[in-house]
Coordinates of C-alpha atoms in Angstrom, one line a residue:
M238 CA 0.0 0.0 0.0
T239 CA 1.1 3.6 -0.6
I240 CA 0.2 5.8 2.3
D241 CA 0.4 9.6 1.8
E242 CA 1.4 11.9 4.5
P243 CA -1.4 13.8 6.2
D244 CA -2.4 16.8 4.1
S245 CA -2.4 19.9 6.3
D246 CA -4.2 21.9 3.6
A247 CA -7.2 19.6 3.3
D248 CA -10.4 21.4 4.4
L249 CA -13.0 18.8 5.2
S250 CA -15.1 20.9 7.4
I251 CA -18.2 20.4 5.2
V252 CA -17.9 16.7 5.4
G253 CA -19.7 15.4 8.5
E254 CA -19.3 11.9 9.9
D255 CA -23.1 11.5 9.8
A256 CA -23.5 13.2 6.4
P257 CA -26.9 11.8 5.0
W258 CA -25.8 12.4 1.4
V259 CA -23.0 9.9 1.3
D260 CA -25.1 7.2 -0.2
D261 CA -26.5 9.6 -2.8
L262 CA -23.2 10.7 -4.2
V263 CA -22.9 8.5 -7.3
D264 CA -20.7 8.8 -10.4
D265 CA -23.4 7.8 -13.0
E266 CA -26.5 7.3 -10.9
A267 CA -26.9 10.7 -9.2
D268 CA -30.5 11.8 -8.9
D269 CA -31.7 15.0 -10.6
G270 CA -32.7 16.3 -7.2
V271 CA -29.2 16.7 -5.8
D272 CA -29.3 19.5 -3.3
A273 CA -26.8 22.3 -2.6
L274 CA -25.1 20.3 0.2
V275 CA -24.3 17.4 -2.2
A276 CA -23.0 19.8 -4.9
A277 CA -20.8 21.6 -2.4
A278 CA -19.4 18.3 -1.0
R279 CA -18.7 17.0 -4.5
A280 CA -17.0 20.2 -5.4
A281 CA -14.7 19.9 -2.4
A282 CA -13.8 16.3 -3.4
V283 CA -13.0 17.3 -6.9
A284 CA -10.9 20.2 -5.7
E285 CA -8.9 17.8 -3.5
F286 CA -8.6 14.8 -5.8
G287 CA -9.4 15.9 -9.4
D288 CA -12.3 14.6 -11.5
L289 CA -14.0 11.7 -9.8
D290 CA -15.5 10.5 -13.1
E291 CA -12.1 10.2 -14.8
L292 CA -11.8 7.0 -16.8
G293 CA -8.7 4.8 -17.4
L294 CA -5.8 5.8 -19.5
D295 CA -6.3 6.1 -23.2
D296 CA -5.0 3.1 -25.1
G297 CA -3.6 5.4 -27.7
P298 CA -3.9 5.4 -31.5
E299 CA -4.5 2.3 -33.6
D300 CA -1.5 0.3 -34.7
V301 CA 0.5 1.5 -37.7
L302 CA 2.7 -0.5 -40.0
L303 CA 6.1 1.3 -39.8
P304 CA 9.2 0.6 -42.0
V305 CA 11.9 -1.5 -40.4
V306 CA 15.6 -0.7 -40.4
A307 CA 17.8 -3.5 -39.3
V308 CA 21.3 -2.9 -38.0
V309 CA 23.5 -6.0 -38.7
G310 CA 27.2 -6.8 -38.7
R311 CA 29.7 -9.0 -37.0
P312 CA 30.2 -8.9 -33.2
N313 CA 31.5 -5.8 -31.4
V314 CA 31.5 -3.3 -34.4
G315 CA 29.3 -0.9 -32.5
K316 CA 25.8 -1.8 -33.7
S317 CA 24.1 -1.1 -30.3
T318 CA 26.1 2.1 -30.0
L319 CA 24.8 3.3 -33.3
V320 CA 21.2 2.3 -32.3
N321 CA 21.5 4.4 -29.2
R322 CA 22.8 7.3 -31.3
I323 CA 19.9 7.1 -33.7
I324 CA 17.1 6.8 -31.1
G325 CA 18.7 9.5 -28.9
R326 CA 18.9 7.7 -25.7
R327 CA 20.9 4.8 -24.1
E328 CA 18.4 2.0 -24.4
A329 CA 20.3 -0.8 -26.2
V330 CA 22.8 -2.5 -23.8
V331 CA 26.3 -1.6 -24.6
E332 CA 29.5 -3.1 -23.2
D333 CA 33.0 -3.5 -24.6
I334 CA 32.8 -7.2 -25.0
P335 CA 31.3 -9.1 -28.0
G336 CA 28.0 -10.9 -27.7
V337 CA 26.2 -8.6 -25.3
T338 CA 23.2 -8.2 -27.8
R339 CA 21.7 -11.7 -28.4
D340 CA 18.2 -11.2 -29.7
R341 CA 16.7 -8.8 -32.3
V342 CA 15.2 -5.9 -30.4
S343 CA 13.1 -3.1 -31.9
Y344 CA 13.0 0.5 -30.9
E345 CA 10.9 3.3 -32.3
A346 CA 12.9 6.1 -33.9
E347 CA 12.2 9.3 -35.9
W348 CA 14.2 11.5 -38.3
N349 CA 12.9 14.6 -40.1
G350 CA 9.4 13.7 -39.4
R351 CA 9.6 10.1 -40.6
R352 CA 9.0 7.4 -38.0
F353 CA 10.4 3.8 -38.3
L354 CA 11.4 0.8 -36.2
L355 CA 15.1 0.3 -35.6
M356 CA 16.0 -3.3 -35.1
D357 CA 19.2 -4.1 -33.1
T358 CA 20.6 -7.6 -33.7
G359 CA 23.3 -9.8 -32.3
G360 CA 26.6 -10.2 -34.1
W361 CA 26.4 -12.3 -37.3
Q362 CA 29.1 -14.9 -37.6
R363 CA 29.7 -17.5 -40.4
D364 CA 29.5 -21.2 -39.4
A365 CA 28.6 -20.2 -35.8
R366 CA 27.3 -23.0 -33.5
G367 CA 25.5 -23.2 -30.2
M368 CA 24.4 -19.9 -28.8
A369 CA 26.4 -18.0 -31.4
G370 CA 24.6 -19.9 -34.1
Q371 CA 21.2 -18.9 -32.6
I372 CA 22.3 -15.3 -32.5
A373 CA 23.4 -15.5 -36.1
A374 CA 20.0 -17.0 -37.0
Q375 CA 18.2 -14.1 -35.4
A376 CA 20.3 -11.6 -37.2
E377 CA 19.7 -13.4 -40.6
R378 CA 15.9 -13.3 -39.9
A379 CA 16.1 -9.6 -39.2
M380 CA 17.7 -9.1 -42.6
N381 CA 14.7 -10.8 -44.2
D382 CA 12.2 -8.9 -42.2
A383 CA 13.7 -5.5 -42.8
D384 CA 12.8 -2.7 -45.4
V385 CA 16.3 -1.2 -45.1
V386 CA 19.5 -2.8 -43.7
L387 CA 22.5 -1.0 -42.2
L388 CA 25.6 -3.2 -42.4
V389 CA 28.0 -1.9 -39.7
V390 CA 31.7 -2.5 -40.3
D391 CA 34.6 -1.5 -38.0
A392 CA 36.6 1.0 -40.3
T393 CA 39.7 0.7 -38.1
V394 CA 40.0 -3.0 -38.8
G395 CA 38.9 -3.0 -42.4
P396 CA 36.8 -5.7 -44.2
L397 CA 37.2 -9.2 -42.9
D398 CA 36.0 -12.6 -44.3
A399 CA 33.0 -12.4 -41.8
D400 CA 31.9 -9.1 -43.3
E401 CA 32.0 -10.5 -46.9
S402 CA 29.9 -13.5 -45.6
V403 CA 27.3 -11.0 -44.3
V404 CA 27.3 -9.2 -47.7
K405 CA 26.5 -12.6 -49.5
V406 CA 23.5 -13.1 -47.2
L407 CA 22.3 -9.5 -47.8
R408 CA 22.4 -9.9 -51.5
K409 CA 20.1 -12.9 -51.2
A410 CA 17.6 -10.9 -49.0
G411 CA 17.2 -8.4 -51.8
V412 CA 16.6 -5.3 -49.6
P413 CA 18.4 -1.9 -49.8
V414 CA 21.7 -2.0 -47.9
L415 CA 23.7 1.0 -46.6
L416 CA 27.3 0.3 -45.7
V417 CA 28.2 2.1 -42.4
A418 CA 31.9 2.5 -41.7
N419 CA 31.9 2.9 -37.9
K420 CA 34.6 4.3 -35.5
V421 CA 35.6 7.1 -37.9
D422 CA 36.1 9.5 -35.1
D423 CA 38.0 12.3 -36.9
A424 CA 39.1 13.4 -40.4
R425 CA 42.4 11.5 -40.1
T426 CA 40.6 8.1 -40.0
E427 CA 38.3 8.8 -42.9
S428 CA 40.8 7.1 -45.3
D429 CA 40.2 3.9 -43.4
A430 CA 36.7 3.9 -44.6
A431 CA 37.8 3.9 -48.3
A432 CA 39.1 0.3 -47.9
L433 CA 35.5 -0.8 -47.5
W434 CA 34.7 -0.2 -51.1
S435 CA 35.9 -3.7 -51.8
L436 CA 32.8 -5.1 -50.2
G437 CA 30.8 -4.1 -53.3
L438 CA 28.1 -2.2 -51.5
G439 CA 28.9 1.2 -52.9
E440 CA 30.1 4.2 -51.0
P441 CA 30.6 3.6 -47.2
Y442 CA 29.1 6.2 -44.9
A443 CA 31.8 7.2 -42.4
V444 CA 30.3 7.7 -39.0
S445 CA 31.3 7.7 -35.3
A446 CA 28.4 6.1 -33.4
L447 CA 30.1 7.0 -30.2
H448 CA 30.4 10.8 -30.9
G449 CA 27.7 11.2 -33.5
R450 CA 29.9 12.2 -36.4
G451 CA 28.3 11.6 -39.8
S452 CA 25.1 10.1 -38.3
G453 CA 22.9 12.9 -39.7
D454 CA 24.0 12.2 -43.3
L455 CA 23.4 8.5 -42.8
L456 CA 19.9 9.1 -41.5
D457 CA 19.0 11.3 -44.4
E458 CA 19.8 8.5 -46.8
V459 CA 17.9 6.0 -44.6
V460 CA 14.8 8.1 -44.7
A461 CA 15.1 8.5 -48.4
L462 CA 15.0 4.7 -48.9
L463 CA 12.1 4.0 -46.5
P464 CA 8.8 2.9 -48.1
D465 CA 5.5 4.6 -47.2
E466 CA 4.3 1.5 -45.3
G467 CA 6.7 -1.1 -43.9
Q468 CA 6.6 -4.5 -42.3
G469 CA 6.9 -3.3 -38.7
R470 CA 4.1 -2.7 -36.2
E471 CA 4.1 0.3 -33.9
R472 CA 3.6 -0.6 -30.3
G473 CA 0.7 1.7 -29.8
G474 CA -2.8 0.8 -28.7
G475 CA -4.8 -2.3 -29.2
P476 CA -2.9 -5.5 -27.9
R477 CA -2.5 -5.7 -24.2
R478 CA 1.1 -5.4 -23.0
V479 CA 2.5 -8.3 -20.9
A480 CA 5.9 -8.2 -19.3
L481 CA 7.5 -11.6 -18.9
L482 CA 9.5 -11.7 -15.7
G483 CA 11.6 -14.3 -13.8
R484 CA 15.0 -15.0 -12.4
P485 CA 17.7 -16.2 -14.9
N486 CA 17.1 -19.5 -16.6
V487 CA 13.6 -20.0 -15.4
G488 CA 12.3 -20.5 -18.9
K489 CA 11.0 -17.0 -20.0
S490 CA 12.5 -17.2 -23.5
S491 CA 11.3 -20.8 -23.9
L492 CA 7.8 -19.9 -23.0
L493 CA 7.8 -16.9 -25.4
N494 CA 9.0 -19.2 -28.2
K495 CA 6.3 -21.7 -27.4
L496 CA 3.6 -19.0 -27.4
A497 CA 5.0 -17.6 -30.7
G498 CA 5.2 -21.0 -32.3
E499 CA 8.7 -20.2 -33.6
S500 CA 12.3 -19.6 -32.3
R501 CA 11.8 -15.9 -31.6
V502 CA 14.4 -15.4 -29.0
V503 CA 17.7 -17.1 -28.2
V504 CA 17.4 -20.0 -25.6
D505 CA 20.4 -21.6 -23.9
S506 CA 21.0 -23.4 -20.7
V507 CA 23.4 -20.7 -19.6
A508 CA 21.7 -18.3 -17.2
G509 CA 21.4 -14.7 -18.4
T510 CA 21.1 -15.3 -22.2
T511 CA 18.5 -12.5 -22.6
V512 CA 19.9 -9.0 -22.0
D513 CA 17.6 -6.6 -23.8
P514 CA 13.8 -6.7 -23.4
V515 CA 12.5 -8.4 -26.5
D516 CA 9.0 -7.5 -27.8
E517 CA 6.9 -10.0 -29.7
L518 CA 3.3 -9.7 -31.1
I519 CA 1.7 -13.0 -30.3
V520 CA -1.9 -14.3 -31.1
L521 CA -3.5 -16.1 -28.1
G522 CA -7.1 -16.8 -27.7
D523 CA -7.9 -15.3 -31.1
R524 CA -6.4 -11.9 -29.8
E525 CA -3.1 -10.2 -30.2
W526 CA -0.8 -9.5 -27.2
W527 CA 2.4 -7.7 -26.9
F528 CA 4.8 -9.9 -24.9
V529 CA 8.1 -8.5 -23.6
D530 CA 10.8 -11.0 -22.7
T531 CA 13.0 -9.4 -20.1
A532 CA 16.4 -10.1 -18.6
G533 CA 16.5 -12.2 -15.5
I534 CA 17.5 -10.2 -12.5
R535 CA 20.1 -12.0 -10.5
R536 CA 20.8 -9.4 -7.8
R537 CA 19.8 -5.9 -6.7
V538 CA 20.4 -3.2 -9.3
R539 CA 22.9 -1.4 -7.1
E540 CA 24.9 -4.6 -6.8
A541 CA 24.9 -5.4 -10.5
S542 CA 27.7 -4.4 -12.8
G543 CA 28.4 -4.0 -16.6
H544 CA 25.6 -5.0 -18.9
E545 CA 23.7 -6.7 -16.0
Y546 CA 23.2 -3.2 -14.5
Y547 CA 21.7 -1.7 -17.6
A548 CA 19.7 -4.9 -18.3
S549 CA 18.1 -4.5 -14.8
L550 CA 17.2 -1.0 -15.5
R551 CA 15.6 -1.9 -18.9
T552 CA 13.7 -4.8 -17.2
R553 CA 12.2 -2.3 -14.8
A554 CA 11.4 0.1 -17.6
A555 CA 9.7 -2.6 -19.6
L556 CA 7.6 -3.5 -16.6
E557 CA 6.5 0.1 -16.1
K558 CA 5.4 0.3 -19.8
S559 CA 3.4 -2.9 -19.5
E560 CA -0.1 -3.5 -18.2
V561 CA 0.3 -6.9 -16.6
A562 CA 3.3 -8.9 -15.4
L563 CA 3.6 -12.6 -16.0
V564 CA 6.1 -13.8 -13.4
L565 CA 7.6 -17.2 -14.0
V566 CA 8.7 -19.2 -11.0
D567 CA 10.6 -22.5 -11.2
A568 CA 8.2 -25.0 -9.6
S569 CA 10.9 -27.6 -9.4
E570 CA 13.0 -25.5 -7.0
P571 CA 12.3 -23.7 -3.7
I572 CA 11.0 -20.2 -4.0
S573 CA 14.0 -17.8 -4.0
E574 CA 14.8 -14.3 -2.8
Q575 CA 14.9 -13.2 -6.5
D576 CA 11.3 -14.5 -7.0
L577 CA 10.1 -12.5 -4.0
R578 CA 12.0 -9.4 -5.1
L579 CA 10.4 -9.6 -8.6
L580 CA 7.0 -10.0 -7.1
S581 CA 7.6 -7.0 -4.8
L582 CA 8.7 -5.0 -7.9
V583 CA 5.5 -5.7 -9.7
V584 CA 3.4 -4.6 -6.7
E585 CA 5.6 -1.5 -6.3
T586 CA 5.0 -0.5 -9.9
G587 CA 1.3 -1.1 -9.6
R588 CA 0.9 -3.6 -12.4
A589 CA -1.5 -6.5 -12.7
L590 CA 0.1 -9.8 -11.8
V591 CA -0.2 -13.5 -12.9
I592 CA 2.2 -16.1 -11.4
A593 CA 3.1 -19.0 -13.7
Y594 CA 4.8 -22.0 -12.0
N595 CA 7.0 -23.3 -14.9
K596 CA 8.7 -26.7 -15.4
W597 CA 5.6 -28.4 -13.9
D598 CA 6.6 -31.5 -15.9
L599 CA 9.5 -31.9 -13.4
V600 CA 7.3 -31.6 -10.3
D601 CA 6.3 -34.8 -8.4
E602 CA 3.8 -35.2 -5.6
E603 CA 6.2 -34.6 -2.9
R604 CA 7.5 -31.4 -4.5
Q605 CA 3.9 -30.2 -4.9
R606 CA 3.3 -30.5 -1.2
Y607 CA 6.4 -28.6 -0.4
L608 CA 5.5 -25.9 -3.0
E609 CA 2.1 -25.4 -1.5
R610 CA 3.8 -24.8 2.0
E611 CA 6.2 -22.3 0.4
I612 CA 3.4 -20.4 -1.3
D613 CA 1.4 -20.2 2.0
R614 CA 4.5 -19.1 3.9
D615 CA 6.3 -16.8 1.4
L616 CA 3.6 -15.4 -1.0
V617 CA 1.0 -14.3 1.6
Q618 CA 1.2 -10.7 0.3
V619 CA 0.2 -11.8 -3.2
R620 CA -2.5 -14.3 -2.5
W621 CA -4.7 -12.3 -4.9
A622 CA -2.6 -13.2 -7.9
P623 CA -4.0 -15.9 -10.3
R624 CA -1.8 -19.0 -10.4
V625 CA -1.2 -21.2 -13.5
N626 CA 1.0 -24.3 -13.6
V627 CA 2.7 -24.6 -17.0
S628 CA 5.5 -26.2 -18.8
A629 CA 7.3 -24.1 -21.4
M630 CA 9.1 -27.2 -22.7
T631 CA 6.0 -29.3 -23.4
G632 CA 3.4 -26.6 -23.8
R633 CA 1.3 -27.9 -20.9
H634 CA -1.5 -25.6 -19.8
V635 CA -0.1 -22.5 -21.7
A636 CA -3.7 -22.0 -23.0
K637 CA -4.8 -21.2 -19.4
L638 CA -2.6 -18.1 -19.3
V639 CA -5.1 -16.1 -21.4
P640 CA -8.0 -16.4 -18.9
A641 CA -5.6 -15.6 -16.0
L642 CA -4.3 -12.5 -17.8
D643 CA -7.8 -11.4 -18.6
E644 CA -8.9 -11.9 -15.0
A645 CA -6.0 -9.9 -13.7
L646 CA -6.5 -7.1 -16.2
A647 CA -10.2 -6.9 -15.3
G648 CA -9.4 -6.5 -11.6
W649 CA -6.7 -4.0 -12.5
E650 CA -9.3 -1.8 -14.3
T651 CA -12.2 -2.2 -11.8
R652 CA -13.9 0.9 -10.5
I653 CA -16.4 1.1 -7.7
P654 CA -19.2 3.8 -7.7
T655 CA -18.7 6.3 -4.9
S656 CA -22.1 5.6 -3.3
R657 CA -21.4 1.8 -3.2
L658 CA -17.9 2.4 -1.7
N659 CA -19.2 4.6 1.1
A660 CA -22.0 2.2 1.9
F661 CA -19.4 -0.5 2.2
L662 CA -17.1 1.7 4.4
A663 CA -20.0 2.6 6.7
E664 CA -21.0 -1.0 7.2
L665 CA -17.3 -2.0 7.8
V666 CA -16.6 0.8 10.3
A667 CA -19.9 0.1 12.2
S668 CA -19.1 -3.6 12.6
H669 CA -15.3 -3.3 13.0
P670 CA -14.2 0.2 14.2
H671 CA -10.6 1.2 14.4
P672 CA -9.1 0.4 17.9
V673 CA -8.8 3.2 20.4
R674 CA -5.2 4.4 20.7
G675 CA -4.2 7.0 23.3
G676 CA -7.7 7.7 24.1
K677 CA -8.5 8.5 20.4
Q678 CA -10.4 6.5 17.8
P679 CA -9.8 7.5 14.1
R680 CA -12.9 7.4 12.0
I681 CA -13.4 7.2 8.2
L682 CA -15.5 10.1 7.1
F683 CA -15.6 9.6 3.4
G684 CA -14.0 7.5 0.7
T685 CA -13.6 7.6 -3.1
Q686 CA -11.8 5.7 -5.8
S687 CA -9.4 8.3 -7.2
G688 CA -8.1 6.0 -10.0
A689 CA -7.7 2.6 -11.6
R690 CA -4.8 0.7 -13.1
P691 CA -4.2 0.0 -10.2
P692 CA -7.2 0.7 -8.1
T693 CA -6.4 3.6 -5.9
F694 CA -8.6 4.7 -3.0
V695 CA -8.5 7.9 -0.9
L696 CA -9.9 7.9 2.6
F697 CA -10.8 11.1 4.5
T698 CA -10.2 10.3 8.1
T699 CA -10.2 12.0 11.5
G700 CA -6.8 10.5 12.3
F701 CA -4.1 8.3 11.0
L702 CA -5.1 4.6 10.4
E703 CA -2.7 1.9 11.6
A704 CA -1.1 -0.4 9.0
G705 CA -3.0 -3.4 10.4
Y706 CA -6.3 -1.7 9.9
R707 CA -5.5 -0.6 6.4
R708 CA -4.6 -4.2 5.5
F709 CA -7.9 -5.2 7.0
I710 CA -9.7 -2.6 4.7
E711 CA -7.8 -4.0 1.7
R712 CA -8.8 -7.6 2.5
R713 CA -12.4 -6.7 2.9
L714 CA -12.4 -4.7 -0.4
R715 CA -11.1 -7.9 -2.1
E716 CA -13.8 -10.0 -0.5
E717 CA -16.5 -7.6 -1.5
F718 CA -15.5 -6.4 -5.0
G719 CA -12.9 -9.0 -6.2
F720 CA -9.8 -7.1 -7.4
V721 CA -8.3 -10.4 -8.6
G722 CA -4.7 -10.0 -9.9
T723 CA -4.1 -6.4 -8.9
P724 CA -2.5 -4.5 -6.1
I725 CA -4.6 -2.0 -4.2
R726 CA -3.4 1.4 -3.1
I727 CA -5.0 3.2 -0.1
N728 CA -4.1 6.8 0.5
L729 CA -5.1 8.8 3.5
R730 CA -6.2 12.4 3.9
V731 CA -6.2 13.2 7.6
R732 CA -8.6 16.0 8.6
E733 CA -6.7 19.1 9.7
K734 CA -7.1 19.9 13.4
R735 CA -9.4 22.8 13.9
R736 CA -7.7 25.7 15.7
R737 CA -9.5 27.1 18.7
R738 CA -10.5 30.7 18.4

């Protein structure tokens, strides 16, 4: 719960604890004969909290098909640095070691009024095997899905056999290709770019992704090659946004691949394979969903280092942009501190929550008994979250994720009419009043739901309510109105003490 500090400026003198109009104050059901007292009280509430009739956030414009620009090249030539330069912010994970980027990750970009999707890829290597082979396959698929390709080459090294291999693949793809000679930091190194003519892709564009040198001329040429309508889909409104969370190696990427029906992201037994958040538009239950596969958080952000630190920040950013979090827990192992930390992060950011216990095919009866005990002991704060037992490997029960996600989103967007809420509060206070502390007994004078996504309530009170009583109110709210799969926030506005004259 989020508890605001008492507001010393709140003037609740017109709100009486026995006010007869409380049950008549309704969002959409108000009688035509509302008297002056009701109007004055409503005006005071609006002045304090804003419009009580406000609806949920706008889902935004309909989806648009945007052109796709893929950035490809061998490992460690500066592809992610160039991506960050083009989008104008440090979003793609960058570190001075090869292989940090492993999946194809899309970012929305704009230049001279033209919007497009910029796709960062892992380094392409010829005859790569294992994880490197999967990374190369993702890069090759990006080439085929793009409207324009930027082939990035390290000008200080010159053309290598691997670069020539990439060129052969690009020629088969049949899409416009711009050759980017990166790491040309000053005029003295421009001559290094001339050696790249041998690749047969025309004039190389000399740029410095690190310093921005030459990036404007490159983007002018990119925009000139873009078609009016491309193959990429803008992440606007429409499909609900789902963040896929879990500790490293819990099976997030495997589940995403199973849902997508193809090898969309790199999967390996090595923990930490996913670094950047990976977006995928997936059809489930005859509807489209935006799934975001995030990096597994091993430790607290302040304790992480290198690309793990930035991956943790991007995981949190992806969660904040989503509507519902699907947290994967390894059912075959004891619930860990990382699992609890992720669940707390979802509650803290106010997103709807579904818990999926993965690797259920590895769970026997004895483990099921222990797991139930762990859930009762460790997950008492998120009992309201829907639970689904799945297996990303076999596809068991993945179809049950859609009803669970729908249920959590419905609870997340639930609104209660003001009259119904205050009738509930009046009955609750009458049967279970706040305990007397120091000779005083705080009372709830009035309550309203100030927002949804997540449901947020504001209570006008004569004194500060104890944490235990606030938890009691939350529990009774869930019993009465549902709120499945969503955190609830309760804010207090404590009546200012009247000064004696």
